[in-house]
Coordinates of C-alpha atoms and ligand atoms in Angstrom, one line a residue:
X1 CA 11.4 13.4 31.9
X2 CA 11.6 16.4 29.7
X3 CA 9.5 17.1 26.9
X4 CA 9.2 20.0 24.2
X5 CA 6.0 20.4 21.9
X6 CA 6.8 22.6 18.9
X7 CA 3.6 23.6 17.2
X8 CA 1.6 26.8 15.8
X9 CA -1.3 26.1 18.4
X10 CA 0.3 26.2 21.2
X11 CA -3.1 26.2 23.3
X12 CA -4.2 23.2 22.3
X13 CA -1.6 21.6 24.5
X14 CA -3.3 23.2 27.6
X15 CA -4.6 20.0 28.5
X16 CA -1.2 18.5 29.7
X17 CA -1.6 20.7 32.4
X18 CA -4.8 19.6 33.9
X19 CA -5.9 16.5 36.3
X20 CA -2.9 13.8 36.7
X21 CA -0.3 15.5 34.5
X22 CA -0.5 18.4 35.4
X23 CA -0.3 17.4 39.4
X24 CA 3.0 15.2 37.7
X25 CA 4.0 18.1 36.2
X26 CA 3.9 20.2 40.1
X27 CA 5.3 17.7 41.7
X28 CA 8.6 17.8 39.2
X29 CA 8.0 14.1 38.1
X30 CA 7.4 15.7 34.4
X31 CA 8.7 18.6 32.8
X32 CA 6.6 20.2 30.0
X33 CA 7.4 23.0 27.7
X34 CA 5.5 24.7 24.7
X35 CA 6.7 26.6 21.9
X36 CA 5.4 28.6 19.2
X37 CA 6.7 27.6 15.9
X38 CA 6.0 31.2 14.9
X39 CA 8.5 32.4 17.3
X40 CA 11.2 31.4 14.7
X41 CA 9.5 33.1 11.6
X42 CA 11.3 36.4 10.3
X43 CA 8.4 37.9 8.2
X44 CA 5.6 40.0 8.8
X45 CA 3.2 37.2 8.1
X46 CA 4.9 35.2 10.5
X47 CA 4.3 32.3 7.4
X48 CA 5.2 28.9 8.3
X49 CA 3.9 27.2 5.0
X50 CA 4.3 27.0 1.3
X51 CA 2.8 25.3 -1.6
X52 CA 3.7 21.9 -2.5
X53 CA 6.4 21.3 -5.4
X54 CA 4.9 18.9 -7.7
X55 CA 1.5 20.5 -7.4
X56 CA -1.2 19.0 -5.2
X57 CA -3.6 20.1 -2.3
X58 CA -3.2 22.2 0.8
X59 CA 0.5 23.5 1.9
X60 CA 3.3 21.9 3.5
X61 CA 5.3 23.7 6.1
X62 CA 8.7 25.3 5.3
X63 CA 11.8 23.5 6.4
X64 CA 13.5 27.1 7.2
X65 CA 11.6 27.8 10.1
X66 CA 11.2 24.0 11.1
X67 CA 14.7 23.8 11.1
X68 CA 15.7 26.9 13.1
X69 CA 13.1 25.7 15.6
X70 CA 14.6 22.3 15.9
X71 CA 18.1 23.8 16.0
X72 CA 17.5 25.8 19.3
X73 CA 15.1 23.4 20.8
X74 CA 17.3 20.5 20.5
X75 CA 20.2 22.5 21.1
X76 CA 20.9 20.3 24.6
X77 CA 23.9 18.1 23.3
X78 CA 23.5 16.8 27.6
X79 CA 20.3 15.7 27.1
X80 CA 19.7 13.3 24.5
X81 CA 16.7 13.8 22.9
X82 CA 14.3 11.6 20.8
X83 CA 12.5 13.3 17.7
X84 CA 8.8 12.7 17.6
X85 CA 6.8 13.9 14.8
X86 CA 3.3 12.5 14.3
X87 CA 2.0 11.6 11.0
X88 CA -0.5 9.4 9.4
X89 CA 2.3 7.7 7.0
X90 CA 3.8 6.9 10.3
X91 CA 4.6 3.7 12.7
X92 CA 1.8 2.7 14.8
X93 CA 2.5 3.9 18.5
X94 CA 1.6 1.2 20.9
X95 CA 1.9 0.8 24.4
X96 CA 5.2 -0.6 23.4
X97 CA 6.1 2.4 22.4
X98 CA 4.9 4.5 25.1
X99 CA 7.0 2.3 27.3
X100 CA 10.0 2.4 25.6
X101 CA 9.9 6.3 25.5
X102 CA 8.9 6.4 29.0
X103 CA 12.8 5.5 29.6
X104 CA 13.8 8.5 27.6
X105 CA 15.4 11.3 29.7
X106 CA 13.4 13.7 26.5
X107 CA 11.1 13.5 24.1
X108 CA 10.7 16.6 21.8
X109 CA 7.0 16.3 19.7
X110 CA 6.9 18.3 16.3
X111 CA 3.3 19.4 15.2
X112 CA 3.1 19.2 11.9
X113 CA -0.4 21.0 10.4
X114 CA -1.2 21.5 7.0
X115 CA -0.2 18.2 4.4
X116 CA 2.8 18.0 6.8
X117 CA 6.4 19.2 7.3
X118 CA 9.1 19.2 4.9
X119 CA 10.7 16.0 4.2
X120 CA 14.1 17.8 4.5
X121 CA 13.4 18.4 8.1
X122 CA 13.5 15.2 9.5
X123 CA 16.2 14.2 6.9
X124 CA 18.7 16.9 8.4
X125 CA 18.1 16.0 11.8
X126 CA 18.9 12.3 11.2
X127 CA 21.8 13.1 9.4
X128 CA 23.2 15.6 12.6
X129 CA 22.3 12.5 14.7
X130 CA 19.0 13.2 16.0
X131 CA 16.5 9.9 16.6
X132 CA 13.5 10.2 14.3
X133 CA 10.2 8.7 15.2
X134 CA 7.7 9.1 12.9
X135 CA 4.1 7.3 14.8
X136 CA 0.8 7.3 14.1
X137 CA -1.6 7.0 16.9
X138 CA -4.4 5.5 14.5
X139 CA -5.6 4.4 10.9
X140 CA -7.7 7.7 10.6
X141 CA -6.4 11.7 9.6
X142 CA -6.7 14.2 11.5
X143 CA -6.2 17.8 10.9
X144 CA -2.9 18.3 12.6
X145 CA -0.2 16.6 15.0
X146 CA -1.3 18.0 18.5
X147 CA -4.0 15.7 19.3
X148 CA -1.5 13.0 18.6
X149 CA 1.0 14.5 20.6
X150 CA -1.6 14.4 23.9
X151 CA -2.0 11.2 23.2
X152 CA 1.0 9.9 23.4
X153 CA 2.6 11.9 26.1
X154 CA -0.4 10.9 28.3
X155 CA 0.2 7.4 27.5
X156 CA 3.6 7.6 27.9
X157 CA 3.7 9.9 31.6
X158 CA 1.5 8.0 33.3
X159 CA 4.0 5.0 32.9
X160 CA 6.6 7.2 34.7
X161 CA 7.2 6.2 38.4
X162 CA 5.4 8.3 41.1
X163 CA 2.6 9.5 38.4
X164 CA -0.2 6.7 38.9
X165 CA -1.6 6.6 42.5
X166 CA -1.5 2.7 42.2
X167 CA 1.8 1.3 40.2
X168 CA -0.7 -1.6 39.9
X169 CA -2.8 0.1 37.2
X170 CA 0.1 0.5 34.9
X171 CA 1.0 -3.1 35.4
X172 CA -2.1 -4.7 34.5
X173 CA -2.9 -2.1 31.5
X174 CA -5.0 -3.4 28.8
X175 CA -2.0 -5.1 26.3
X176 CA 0.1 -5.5 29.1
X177 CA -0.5 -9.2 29.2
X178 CA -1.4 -9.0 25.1
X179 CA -4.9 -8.7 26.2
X180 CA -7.7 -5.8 26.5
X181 CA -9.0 -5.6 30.1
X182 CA -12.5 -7.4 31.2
X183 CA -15.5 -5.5 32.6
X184 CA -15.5 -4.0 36.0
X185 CA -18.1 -3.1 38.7
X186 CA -18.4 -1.0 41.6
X187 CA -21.0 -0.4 44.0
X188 CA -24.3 -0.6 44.3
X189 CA -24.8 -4.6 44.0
X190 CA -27.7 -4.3 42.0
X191 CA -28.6 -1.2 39.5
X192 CA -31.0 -0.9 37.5
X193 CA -32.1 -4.5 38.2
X194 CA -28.2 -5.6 36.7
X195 CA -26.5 -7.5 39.5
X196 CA -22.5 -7.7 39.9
X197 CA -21.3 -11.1 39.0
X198 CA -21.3 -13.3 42.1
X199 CA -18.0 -14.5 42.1
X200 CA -16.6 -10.7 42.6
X201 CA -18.8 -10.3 45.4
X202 CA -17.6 -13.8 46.4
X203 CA -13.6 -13.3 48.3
X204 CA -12.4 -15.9 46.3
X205 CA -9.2 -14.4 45.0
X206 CA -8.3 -17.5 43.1
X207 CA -11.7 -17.5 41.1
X208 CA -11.6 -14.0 40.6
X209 CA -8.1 -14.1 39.1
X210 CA -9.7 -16.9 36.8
X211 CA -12.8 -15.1 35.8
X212 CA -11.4 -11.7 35.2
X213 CA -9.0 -13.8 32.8
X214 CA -11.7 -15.1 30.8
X215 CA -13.7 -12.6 30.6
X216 CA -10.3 -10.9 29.0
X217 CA -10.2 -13.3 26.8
X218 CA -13.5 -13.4 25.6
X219 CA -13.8 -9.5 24.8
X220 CA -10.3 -10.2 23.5
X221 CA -11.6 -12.9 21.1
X222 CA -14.5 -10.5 20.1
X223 CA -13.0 -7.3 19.7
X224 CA -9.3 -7.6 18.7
X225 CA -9.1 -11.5 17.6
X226 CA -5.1 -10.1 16.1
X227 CA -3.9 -9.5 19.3
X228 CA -5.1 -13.1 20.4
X229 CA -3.7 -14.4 17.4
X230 CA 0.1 -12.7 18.8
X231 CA 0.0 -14.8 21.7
X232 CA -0.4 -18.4 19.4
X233 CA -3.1 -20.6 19.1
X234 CA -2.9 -21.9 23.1
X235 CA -4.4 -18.3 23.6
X236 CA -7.5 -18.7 21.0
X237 CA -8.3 -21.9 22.6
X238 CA -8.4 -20.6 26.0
X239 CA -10.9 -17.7 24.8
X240 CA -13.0 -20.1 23.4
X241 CA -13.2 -22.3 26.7
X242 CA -14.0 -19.3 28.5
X243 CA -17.1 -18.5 26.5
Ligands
JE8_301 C1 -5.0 15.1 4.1 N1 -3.7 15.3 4.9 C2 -3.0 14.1 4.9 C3 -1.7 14.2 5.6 C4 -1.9 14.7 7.0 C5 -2.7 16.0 7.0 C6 -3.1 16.5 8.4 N2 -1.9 16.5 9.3 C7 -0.9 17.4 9.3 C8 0.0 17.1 10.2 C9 -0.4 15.9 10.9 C10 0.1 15.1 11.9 C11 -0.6 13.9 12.3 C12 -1.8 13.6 11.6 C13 -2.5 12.3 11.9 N3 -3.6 12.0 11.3 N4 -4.0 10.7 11.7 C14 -3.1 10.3 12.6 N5 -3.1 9.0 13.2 C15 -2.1 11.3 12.8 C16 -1.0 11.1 13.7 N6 -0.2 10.8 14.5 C17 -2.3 14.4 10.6 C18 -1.6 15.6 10.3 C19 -4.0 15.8 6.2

C-alpha cells in the first residue's frame, strides 16, 4: 500500500516511521510519503489560509493551493487512489473502515488545520472522479487533521499482511467479533497479592474460550452496551448470564 499525507506540519507524521510501521515501512510492506502543503504556495508568505466568507472565527485554507497539491499528488491515473480528509463533520472511522481501506492499493490523507479546507476542494476532486472520504476518528475537536491521519493509518497498516508478528491479533481485535476484548494477564501468578484467574492457569482450552467470552461480554455490557445492542438481544442475554 501506498499512502500520501499532505499537511503544513509535516513533522508531526514522524511517528509513522517509528516501532511496527516503520519496520513495515523497511521491509516494503508500506510505502509512506509526506508533503508540505507549502511546497505548492507561490507567495512570499507561503499563505495557505484566508478568512472565511460569511464572517466567523479562525481561517479556512485556500482551495488554490489545496488544489494544485491534490493535482500533482494524485496525479497517478495507475494507481487508484482514495481521498481521505479528516474532519469532525465527518463519518465515524471504524475498524470497518480501516479494513476496508486496508484493500486499497492508496490512500492519500489531506490535513486540514485551521476551521478546515475549502469546500470547493473536495467538490472538484469528486467531480474529476476522485473517492472522497470525509471520517472522523471521534466525537471531540482537535486542532488539526494529523493526529487523525496517525490514527487511522496505524489502524489501518497493521491490518495489512506480513505487518503484525501474529496474524492472530488482527483476527481477534476488539470489534472483530462486535465485542471489546476481556482482561489479560501475564506472569507473575500472584502480584501485588492479585492472583491470575484459575481457569487461565488451568490448560482447559475449552473453558478458557468460554471465560474470555464472558468476560467480553461483560465489559461489553458495561462499557459500550450499543455495540451489544448491534448483535440483537441473544447477545445482551448472554452478557447478563455471564455476570
Ligand atoms: C473549531 N474548529 C472546528 C472545525 C475543526 C477545526 C480544527 N480542525 C481543522 C482541521 C481538522 C481536521 C480534523 C479535526 C478533528 N477534530 N476531531 C476529530 N475527530 C477530527 C478528525 N478526524 C479537526 C480539525 C476546529
Amino acid at each position: 500500500m501506498r499512502i500520501d499525507v499532505v499537511t503544513i506540519f509535516p513533522s508531526y507524521l514522524q511517528p509513522l516511521r517509528e516501532a511496527l510501521l516503520g519496520r513495515a515501512i523497511d521491509r516494503g510492506l508500506l510505502e509512506v510519503a509526506v508533503h508540505d502543503l507549502r511546497d505548492w504556495t507561490h507567495d512570499v508568505h507561503q499563505a495557505v489560509d484566508d478568512s472565511p466568507y460569511g464572517g466567523g472565527p479562525g481561517m479556512v485554507m485556500r482551495p488554490q493551493v489545496w488544489g494544485e497539491a491534490l493535482d500533482d499528488v494524485l496525479a497517478t491515473p495507475d494507481l487508484p487512489a482514495r481521498l481521505v480528509v479528516p474532519t469532525p463533520a465527518g463519518r465515524p472511522f471504524t475498524q470497518a473502515t480501516a479494513h476496508a481501506w486496508a484493500a486499497e492499493e492508496r490512500l492519500v490523507f489531506a490535513c486540514g488545520r485551521y476551521e478546515g479546507i475549502d469546500e470547493r476542494v473536495l467538490l472538484d476532486a469528486r467531480a474529476r472522479g476522485i473517492t472522497v472520504d470525509e471520517v472522523s476518528i471521534g466525537d471531540y475537536v482537535l486542532v488539526g487533521g494529523e493526529v487523525a491521519v496517525l490514527v487511522m493509518v496505524e489502524a489501518v497498516a497493521r491490518l495489512l499482511p506480513g505487518v503484525l508478528g501474529n496474524p492472530r491479533s488482527a483476527a481477534e481485535d476488539s470489534f472483530s467479533d462486535g465485542l471489546l476484548e476481556g482482561p489479560s494477564y501475564t506472569r507473575p501468578e500472584v502480584w501485588r497479592e492479585l492472583a491470575v484467574p484459575d481457569v487461565l492457569r488451568g490448560g482447559n482450552h475449552a473453558a478458557i474460550a468460554r471465560w474470555r467470552r464472558d468476560r467480553a461480554l461483560e465489559r461489553t455490557r458495561d462499557r459500550r452496551p450499543d455495540l451489544l445492542d448491534a448483535l440483537g438481544p441473544d447477545a445482551l442475554d448472554a452478557a447478563d448470564r455471564a455476570a
